[in-house]
Amino acid sequence: WDETHFGKMGSYYINRTFFFDVHPPLGKMLIGLAGYLSGYDGTFAFQKPGDRYEQHNYMGMRGVRLYWLASSLLALLCFSVEMLELSKSLPAALLTAFILIFDTGCITLSQYILLDPILMFFLMGAVLSMVKFNSCSDRPFSVSWWFWLSLTGANLAGAMGVKFVGLFVVLLVGLNTIFDLWDLLGNLSLSLVTFGKHLLARVLCLIMLPLALYVAMFAVHFTVLNKSGPGDGFFSSAFQSQLIGNNLHNVSVPE
């Protein structure tokens, strides 16, 4: 059923038809982009699970361009976290990667038009970035320090932009940041000015940057979906007047 739902959402993006859904837009926009780049024209109805795709080019949305890549990178990210930063053990890292590669759930999720592989990619990306940032603690404000801190914020925005369950990795990074700042505050060799710089850097990269990227996703969402569709009724008359094909299109609506 989920493939039918998210496949239809991808078709809406390709057709630029406005819709309403409970999930944030990033994952569905990536699904639509994968279908568009692979030649899918957005004409399949996605009425019920099990319908045959027939001549429709659905493989781009199902996995060739996006999900297999995301799932493959997920195993690589887990290997990197385990090998390079946590256990520093090659056998442990290989075991972690193989468990993920041959996990029945991951194999199944990677075959269909779903948000979960994209979500897991951003979740693992946030964890890897956080761990790599922690490893740069002896080189504060260096290029690598800023890079991993910014990449952590970008991955947080990606996780929250796919599903709201991405909030859990936001909490993980938030707790790690609190403990990090607490240790810095207890370091008597650091001045309050330096501590303030550390605090400001985290506010910029872990709060302001994710918020800006999250808002930008919705800006793209509303820009692309400019035609009347099944989601019109959830919004005001003033908003509906901006949708091409709506009965209120270009009608002057009082504030």
Short mmCIF file of C-alpha atoms in Angstrom, two decimals:
data_model
loop_
_atom_site.label_atom_id
_atom_site.label_comp_id
_atom_site.label_asym_id
_atom_site.label_seq_id
_atom_site.Cartn_x
_atom_site.Cartn_y
_atom_site.Cartn_z
CA TRP A 1 0.00 0.00 0.00
CA ASP A 2 2.82 2.44 0.86
CA GLU A 3 4.33 2.06 -2.60
CA THR A 4 0.97 2.98 -4.11
CA HIS A 5 0.76 6.03 -1.86
CA PHE A 6 4.28 7.38 -2.36
CA GLY A 7 4.33 6.46 -6.03
CA LYS A 8 1.25 8.62 -6.48
CA MET A 9 2.98 11.44 -4.59
CA GLY A 10 5.92 11.18 -6.99
CA SER A 11 3.52 11.40 -9.92
CA TYR A 12 2.01 14.55 -8.44
CA TYR A 13 5.43 16.21 -8.42
CA ILE A 14 6.10 15.21 -12.01
CA ASN A 15 2.69 16.59 -13.05
CA ARG A 16 3.10 19.61 -10.74
CA THR A 17 -0.28 18.82 -9.15
CA PHE A 18 -0.86 20.13 -5.64
CA PHE A 19 -1.64 17.57 -2.90
CA PHE A 20 -1.69 17.33 0.87
CA ASP A 21 0.18 14.71 2.88
CA VAL A 22 1.22 14.21 6.50
CA HIS A 23 4.94 13.74 5.73
CA PRO A 24 7.40 16.56 4.94
CA PRO A 25 8.20 16.90 1.24
CA LEU A 26 11.88 16.00 0.77
CA GLY A 27 11.55 12.23 0.37
CA LYS A 28 8.60 12.50 -2.02
CA MET A 29 10.38 15.16 -4.06
CA LEU A 30 13.38 12.84 -4.41
CA ILE A 31 11.05 10.03 -5.51
CA GLY A 32 9.51 12.31 -8.13
CA LEU A 33 12.96 13.46 -9.25
CA ALA A 34 14.14 9.86 -9.62
CA GLY A 35 11.09 9.07 -11.76
CA TYR A 36 11.52 12.18 -13.87
CA LEU A 37 15.23 11.55 -14.52
CA SER A 38 14.55 7.93 -15.49
CA GLY A 39 11.84 8.83 -18.01
CA TYR A 40 8.64 8.21 -16.04
CA ASP A 41 5.89 10.54 -17.31
CA GLY A 42 3.66 10.52 -14.21
CA THR A 43 0.64 8.94 -15.94
CA PHE A 44 0.30 5.72 -13.91
CA ALA A 45 -2.80 5.91 -11.69
CA PHE A 46 -1.44 4.07 -8.58
CA GLN A 47 -5.05 3.17 -7.69
CA LYS A 48 -4.45 0.02 -5.64
CA PRO A 49 -1.56 -2.23 -4.58
CA GLY A 50 -0.63 -4.90 -7.11
CA ASP A 51 -1.63 -3.02 -10.24
CA ARG A 52 0.68 -3.88 -13.13
CA TYR A 53 2.91 -1.06 -14.33
CA GLU A 54 2.72 -2.37 -17.90
CA GLN A 55 4.64 0.03 -20.20
CA HIS A 56 5.24 2.66 -17.52
CA ASN A 57 8.89 3.28 -16.67
CA TYR A 58 8.68 2.80 -12.91
CA MET A 59 12.19 1.45 -12.22
CA GLY A 60 13.69 4.87 -11.54
CA MET A 61 11.19 5.47 -8.76
CA ARG A 62 11.52 1.95 -7.42
CA GLY A 63 15.21 1.79 -7.08
CA VAL A 64 17.67 2.15 -9.94
CA ARG A 65 18.65 5.76 -9.29
CA LEU A 66 17.78 6.35 -5.67
CA TYR A 67 17.00 3.46 -3.35
CA TRP A 68 19.76 1.02 -4.32
CA LEU A 69 22.21 3.90 -4.04
CA ALA A 70 20.85 4.95 -0.65
CA SER A 71 20.89 1.38 0.67
CA SER A 72 24.42 0.74 -0.60
CA LEU A 73 25.67 3.97 0.94
CA LEU A 74 23.92 3.07 4.21
CA ALA A 75 26.11 -0.03 4.59
CA LEU A 76 29.19 2.04 3.73
CA LEU A 77 28.25 4.70 6.30
CA CYS A 78 27.76 2.08 9.01
CA PHE A 79 31.13 0.54 8.13
CA SER A 80 32.79 3.98 8.33
CA VAL A 81 31.28 4.84 11.70
CA GLU A 82 32.21 1.50 13.22
CA MET A 83 35.66 1.19 11.63
CA LEU A 84 36.97 4.74 11.61
CA GLU A 85 35.52 6.20 14.79
CA LEU A 86 33.88 3.80 17.26
CA SER A 87 35.46 0.36 17.63
CA LYS A 88 38.32 0.95 15.14
CA SER A 89 38.08 -2.78 14.51
CA LEU A 90 37.98 -4.11 10.96
CA PRO A 91 36.17 -7.38 11.90
CA ALA A 92 33.54 -5.43 13.87
CA ALA A 93 33.05 -2.99 11.00
CA LEU A 94 32.75 -5.78 8.42
CA LEU A 95 30.26 -7.61 10.63
CA THR A 96 28.17 -4.45 10.98
CA ALA A 97 28.13 -3.85 7.22
CA PHE A 98 27.31 -7.48 6.35
CA ILE A 99 24.48 -7.61 8.89
CA LEU A 100 22.96 -4.56 7.23
CA ILE A 101 23.57 -5.76 3.67
CA PHE A 102 21.86 -9.12 4.27
CA ASP A 103 19.10 -7.84 6.55
CA THR A 104 15.75 -8.98 5.13
CA GLY A 105 14.03 -5.74 6.13
CA CYS A 106 16.57 -3.53 4.36
CA ILE A 107 16.52 -5.72 1.26
CA THR A 108 12.72 -5.51 1.13
CA LEU A 109 12.57 -1.76 1.75
CA SER A 110 15.11 -1.15 -1.01
CA GLN A 111 12.91 -2.77 -3.67
CA TYR A 112 9.86 -0.52 -3.43
CA ILE A 113 8.87 3.14 -3.69
CA LEU A 114 9.24 4.01 0.00
CA LEU A 115 10.63 6.81 2.14
CA ASP A 116 12.45 4.56 4.61
CA PRO A 117 15.73 3.97 2.69
CA ILE A 118 16.11 7.74 2.18
CA LEU A 119 15.30 8.37 5.85
CA MET A 120 17.85 5.79 7.04
CA PHE A 121 20.48 7.32 4.78
CA PHE A 122 20.07 10.75 6.37
CA LEU A 123 19.88 9.26 9.87
CA MET A 124 23.14 7.39 9.40
CA GLY A 125 24.69 10.40 7.68
CA ALA A 126 23.86 12.53 10.72
CA VAL A 127 25.41 9.97 13.09
CA LEU A 128 28.57 9.68 10.97
CA SER A 129 28.91 13.48 10.73
CA MET A 130 28.40 13.85 14.48
CA VAL A 131 31.02 11.21 15.27
CA LYS A 132 33.49 12.73 12.80
CA PHE A 133 32.88 16.17 14.31
CA ASN A 134 33.61 14.79 17.78
CA SER A 135 36.93 13.46 16.47
CA CYS A 136 37.88 17.03 15.45
CA SER A 137 37.47 18.35 18.99
CA ASP A 138 41.24 18.85 19.27
CA ARG A 139 41.14 21.14 16.18
CA PRO A 140 38.33 23.60 16.97
CA PHE A 141 37.27 26.02 14.20
CA SER A 142 39.41 24.24 11.61
CA VAL A 143 38.07 23.58 8.10
CA SER A 144 37.29 19.93 8.90
CA TRP A 145 35.66 20.97 12.19
CA TRP A 146 33.30 23.38 10.38
CA PHE A 147 32.68 20.89 7.56
CA TRP A 148 31.50 18.04 9.79
CA LEU A 149 29.47 20.37 12.01
CA SER A 150 27.70 21.85 8.97
CA LEU A 151 27.19 18.43 7.40
CA THR A 152 25.60 17.23 10.65
CA GLY A 153 23.11 20.09 10.45
CA ALA A 154 22.38 19.37 6.78
CA ASN A 155 21.72 15.69 7.53
CA LEU A 156 19.43 16.64 10.41
CA ALA A 157 17.40 18.75 7.99
CA GLY A 158 17.35 15.84 5.54
CA ALA A 159 16.10 13.38 8.17
CA MET A 160 13.37 15.74 9.37
CA GLY A 161 12.51 16.61 5.77
CA VAL A 162 11.74 12.98 4.91
CA LYS A 163 9.76 11.92 8.01
CA PHE A 164 9.08 13.48 11.38
CA VAL A 165 10.56 10.37 13.02
CA GLY A 166 13.88 12.01 12.11
CA LEU A 167 13.34 13.96 15.32
CA PHE A 168 15.00 11.10 17.19
CA VAL A 169 18.38 11.71 15.54
CA VAL A 170 17.89 15.42 16.28
CA LEU A 171 17.54 14.47 19.96
CA LEU A 172 20.66 12.28 19.75
CA VAL A 173 22.74 15.10 18.24
CA GLY A 174 21.20 17.55 20.71
CA LEU A 175 22.21 15.45 23.72
CA ASN A 176 25.71 14.98 22.30
CA THR A 177 25.98 18.76 21.83
CA ILE A 178 24.81 19.45 25.40
CA PHE A 179 27.43 17.10 26.84
CA ASP A 180 30.07 18.60 24.57
CA LEU A 181 29.27 22.15 25.65
CA TRP A 182 29.17 21.09 29.29
CA ASP A 183 32.70 19.71 29.00
CA LEU A 184 33.84 22.93 27.31
CA LEU A 185 32.24 25.02 30.06
CA GLY A 186 34.14 23.01 32.66
CA ASN A 187 37.45 23.54 30.86
CA LEU A 188 39.03 26.34 32.89
CA SER A 189 41.65 26.95 30.21
CA LEU A 190 38.93 28.28 27.86
CA SER A 191 37.75 31.86 28.19
CA LEU A 192 34.05 32.72 28.17
CA VAL A 193 34.58 34.41 24.79
CA THR A 194 35.90 31.17 23.30
CA PHE A 195 33.03 29.22 24.86
CA GLY A 196 30.62 31.75 23.36
CA LYS A 197 32.15 31.12 19.93
CA HIS A 198 31.63 27.37 20.37
CA LEU A 199 28.03 27.94 21.40
CA LEU A 200 27.37 30.30 18.49
CA ALA A 201 28.90 27.86 15.98
CA ARG A 202 26.57 25.10 17.16
CA VAL A 203 23.54 27.37 17.09
CA LEU A 204 24.36 28.39 13.51
CA CYS A 205 25.11 24.90 12.17
CA LEU A 206 22.79 22.70 14.23
CA ILE A 207 19.76 25.00 14.58
CA MET A 208 19.76 27.82 12.03
CA LEU A 209 21.14 25.80 9.10
CA PRO A 210 18.69 22.88 9.48
CA LEU A 211 15.78 25.29 9.89
CA ALA A 212 16.80 27.22 6.77
CA LEU A 213 17.14 24.01 4.73
CA TYR A 214 13.83 22.70 6.07
CA VAL A 215 12.02 25.90 5.06
CA ALA A 216 13.76 25.79 1.65
CA MET A 217 12.31 22.29 1.05
CA PHE A 218 8.80 23.68 1.48
CA ALA A 219 9.64 26.64 -0.75
CA VAL A 220 10.57 24.20 -3.53
CA HIS A 221 7.49 22.11 -2.72
CA PHE A 222 5.07 25.02 -3.17
CA THR A 223 6.92 26.33 -6.23
CA VAL A 224 6.78 23.01 -8.08
CA LEU A 225 3.17 22.16 -7.19
CA ASN A 226 1.45 25.09 -8.90
CA LYS A 227 -1.54 23.25 -10.42
CA SER A 228 -4.88 22.46 -8.81
CA GLY A 229 -5.14 19.00 -7.27
CA PRO A 230 -6.68 16.89 -4.49
CA GLY A 231 -5.03 18.94 -1.73
CA ASP A 232 -6.66 22.29 -2.55
CA GLY A 233 -9.46 22.01 0.01
CA PHE A 234 -7.08 21.88 2.95
CA PHE A 235 -5.92 25.45 2.29
CA SER A 236 -7.42 28.92 2.22
CA SER A 237 -9.21 30.51 -0.69
CA ALA A 238 -6.34 32.96 -1.08
CA PHE A 239 -3.92 30.07 -1.52
CA GLN A 240 -6.23 28.25 -3.93
CA SER A 241 -6.41 31.36 -6.10
CA GLN A 242 -2.71 30.85 -6.91
CA LEU A 243 -3.17 27.32 -8.26
CA ILE A 244 -3.56 26.91 -12.02
CA GLY A 245 -6.82 25.17 -12.86
CA ASN A 246 -8.57 25.97 -9.58
CA ASN A 247 -12.00 27.62 -9.75
CA LEU A 248 -10.59 30.53 -7.77
CA HIS A 249 -7.45 30.93 -9.90
CA ASN A 250 -6.52 34.62 -10.27
CA VAL A 251 -9.69 35.65 -8.40
CA SER A 252 -9.24 38.61 -6.08
CA VAL A 253 -9.76 37.30 -2.54
CA PRO A 254 -10.11 39.83 0.32
CA GLU A 255 -7.52 39.55 3.09
#
